[in-house]
Tab-separated table of C-alpha atoms in Angstrom:
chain	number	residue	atom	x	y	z
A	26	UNK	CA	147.046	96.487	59.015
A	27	UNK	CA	143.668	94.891	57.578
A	28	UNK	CA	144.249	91.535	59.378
A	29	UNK	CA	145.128	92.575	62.537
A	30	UNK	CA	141.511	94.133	63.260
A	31	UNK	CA	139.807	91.172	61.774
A	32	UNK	CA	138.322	89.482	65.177
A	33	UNK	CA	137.360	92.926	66.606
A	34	UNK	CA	133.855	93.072	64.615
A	35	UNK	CA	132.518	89.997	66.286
A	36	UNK	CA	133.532	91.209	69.086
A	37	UNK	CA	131.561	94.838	68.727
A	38	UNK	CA	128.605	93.093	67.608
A	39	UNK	CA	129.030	90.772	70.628
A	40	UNK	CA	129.576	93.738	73.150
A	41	UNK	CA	126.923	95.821	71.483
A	42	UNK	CA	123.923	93.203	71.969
A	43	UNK	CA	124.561	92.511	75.191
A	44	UNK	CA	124.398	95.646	76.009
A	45	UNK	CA	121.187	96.256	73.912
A	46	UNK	CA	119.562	93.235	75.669
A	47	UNK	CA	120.359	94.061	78.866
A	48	UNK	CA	118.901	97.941	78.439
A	49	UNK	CA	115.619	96.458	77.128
A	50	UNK	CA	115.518	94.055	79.789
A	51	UNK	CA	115.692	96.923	82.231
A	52	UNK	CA	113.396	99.137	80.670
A	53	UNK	CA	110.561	96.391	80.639
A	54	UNK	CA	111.417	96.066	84.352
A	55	UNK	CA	110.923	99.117	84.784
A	56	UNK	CA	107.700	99.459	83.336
A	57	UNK	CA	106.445	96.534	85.053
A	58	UNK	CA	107.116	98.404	88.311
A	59	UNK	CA	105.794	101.469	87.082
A	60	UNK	CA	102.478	99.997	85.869
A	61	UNK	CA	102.155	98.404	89.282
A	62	UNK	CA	102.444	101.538	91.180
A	63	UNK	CA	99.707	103.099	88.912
A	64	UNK	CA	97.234	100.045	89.483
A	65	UNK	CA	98.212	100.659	93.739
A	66	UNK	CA	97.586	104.555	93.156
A	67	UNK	CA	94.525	103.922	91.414
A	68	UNK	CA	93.293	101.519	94.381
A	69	UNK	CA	94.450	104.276	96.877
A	70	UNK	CA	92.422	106.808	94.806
A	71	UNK	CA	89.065	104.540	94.487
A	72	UNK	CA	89.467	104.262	98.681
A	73	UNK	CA	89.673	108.026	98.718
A	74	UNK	CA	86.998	109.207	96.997
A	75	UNK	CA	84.675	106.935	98.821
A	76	UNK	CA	85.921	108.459	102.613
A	77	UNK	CA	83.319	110.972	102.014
A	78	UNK	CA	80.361	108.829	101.365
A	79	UNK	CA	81.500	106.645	104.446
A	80	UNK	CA	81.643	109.637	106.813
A	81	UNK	CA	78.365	110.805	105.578
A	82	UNK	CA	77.035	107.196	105.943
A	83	UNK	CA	78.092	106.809	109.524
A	84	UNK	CA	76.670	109.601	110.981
A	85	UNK	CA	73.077	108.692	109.579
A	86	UNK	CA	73.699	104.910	110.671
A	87	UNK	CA	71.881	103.390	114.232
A	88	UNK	CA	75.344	103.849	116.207
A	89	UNK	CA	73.938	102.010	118.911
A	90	UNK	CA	74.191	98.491	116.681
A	91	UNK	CA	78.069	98.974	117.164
A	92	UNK	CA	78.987	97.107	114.120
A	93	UNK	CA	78.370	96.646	110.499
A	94	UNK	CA	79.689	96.325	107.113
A	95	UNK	CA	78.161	97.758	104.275
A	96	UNK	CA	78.721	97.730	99.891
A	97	UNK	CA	80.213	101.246	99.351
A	98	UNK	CA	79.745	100.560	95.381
A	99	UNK	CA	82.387	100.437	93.313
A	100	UNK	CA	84.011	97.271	95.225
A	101	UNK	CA	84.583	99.304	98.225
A	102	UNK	CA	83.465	97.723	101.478
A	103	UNK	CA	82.964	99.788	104.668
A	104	UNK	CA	83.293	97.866	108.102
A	105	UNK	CA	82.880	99.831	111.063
A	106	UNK	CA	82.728	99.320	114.758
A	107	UNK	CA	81.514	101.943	117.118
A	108	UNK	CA	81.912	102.576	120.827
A	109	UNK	CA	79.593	105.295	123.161
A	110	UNK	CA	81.747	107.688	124.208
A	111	UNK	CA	79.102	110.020	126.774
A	112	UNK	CA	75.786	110.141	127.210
A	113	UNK	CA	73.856	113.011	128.323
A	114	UNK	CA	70.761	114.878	129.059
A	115	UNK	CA	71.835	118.881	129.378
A	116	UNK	CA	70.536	121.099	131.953
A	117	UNK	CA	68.326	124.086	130.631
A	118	UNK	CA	67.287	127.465	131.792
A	119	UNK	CA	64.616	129.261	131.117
A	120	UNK	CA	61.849	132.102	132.638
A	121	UNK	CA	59.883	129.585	134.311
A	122	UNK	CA	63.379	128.197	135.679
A	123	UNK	CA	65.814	124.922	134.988
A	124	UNK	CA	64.953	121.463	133.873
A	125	UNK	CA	66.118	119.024	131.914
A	126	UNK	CA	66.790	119.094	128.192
A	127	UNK	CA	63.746	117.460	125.663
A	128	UNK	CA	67.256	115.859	124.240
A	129	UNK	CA	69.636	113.693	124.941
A	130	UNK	CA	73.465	113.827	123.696
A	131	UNK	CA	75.507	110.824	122.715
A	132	UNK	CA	78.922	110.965	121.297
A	133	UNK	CA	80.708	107.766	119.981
A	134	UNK	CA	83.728	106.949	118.979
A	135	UNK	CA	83.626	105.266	115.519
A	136	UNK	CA	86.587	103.086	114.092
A	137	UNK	CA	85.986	102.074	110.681
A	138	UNK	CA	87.831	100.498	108.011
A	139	UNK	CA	87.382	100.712	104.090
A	140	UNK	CA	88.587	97.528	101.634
A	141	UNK	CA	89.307	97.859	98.144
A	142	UNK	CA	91.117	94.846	96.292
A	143	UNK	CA	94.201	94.088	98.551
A	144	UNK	CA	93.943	97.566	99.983
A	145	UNK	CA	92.638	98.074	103.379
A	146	UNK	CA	92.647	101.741	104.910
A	147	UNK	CA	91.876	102.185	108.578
A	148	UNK	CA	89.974	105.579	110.249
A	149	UNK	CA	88.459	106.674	113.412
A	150	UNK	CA	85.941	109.599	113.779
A	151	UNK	CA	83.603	111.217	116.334
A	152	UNK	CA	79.989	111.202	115.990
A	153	UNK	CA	77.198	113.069	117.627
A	154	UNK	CA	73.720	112.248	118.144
A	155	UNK	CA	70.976	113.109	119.719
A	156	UNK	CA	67.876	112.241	120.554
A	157	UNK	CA	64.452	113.371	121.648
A	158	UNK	CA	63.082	111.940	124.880
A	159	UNK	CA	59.806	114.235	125.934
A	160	UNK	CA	57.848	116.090	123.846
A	161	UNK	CA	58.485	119.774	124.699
A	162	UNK	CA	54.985	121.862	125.921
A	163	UNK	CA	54.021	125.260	124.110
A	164	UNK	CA	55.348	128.039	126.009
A	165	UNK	CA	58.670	126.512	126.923
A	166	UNK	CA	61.398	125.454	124.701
């Protein structure tokens, strides 16, 4: 009985390490894949936590130079493009009457685009402005 199972432990071995290489050849592919989606999540976060800062930053910007592209820190660059949506000067009443507003309203359209790396997320926002055109006398406004 002894020498009939005597080419059946090369075999096992055999069998076995294939099976052992090919498991630790998918577990390190695995990883790879996994530590690249961690290094695109992390990009996607850094992106993220600057939108704030680039909202804030666009509606303190001159609108009217419709496009820029500004260091955001941290690798991030901001490009931006903007486009006036309406202009305006409102109608007031008062006591004395109506008459035009010491302000005037503009609302644009702002399409802007922030780069990290390889990764590139696109926005679009409203913005409104406004601006003082006459100086308003005591007794009125």
């Amino acid at each position: 009985m002894k020498g009939n199972n005597r080419g059946f432990l090369v075999l096992e071995i055999l069998i076995a390490g294939i099976v052992l290489t090919s498991s630790i050849a998918a577990s390190m592919y695995l990883f790879r894949m996994g530590f690249d989606y961690l290094g695109r999540a992390n990009d996607s976060n850094v992106i993220t936590s600057k939108l704030p800062d680039a909202m804030n930053l666009l509606r303190t910007v001159d609108l009217a130079q419709e496009k820029d592209e500004v260091s955001m820190g941290d690798e991030v660059t901001l490009t931006w493009d903007a486009q006036l949506q309406e202009k305006m000067r409102p109608v007031v009443r008062h006591a004395e009457g109506t008459g035009l507003s010491a302000f005037e309203h503009y609302l644009y359209k702002v399409r802007f685009r922030l780069r990290y790396k390889t990764l590139e997320r696109e926005y679009e926002m409203h913005v409104f402005k406004y601006r003082r055109v006459q100086s308003v006398q005591s007794g009125g406004l």
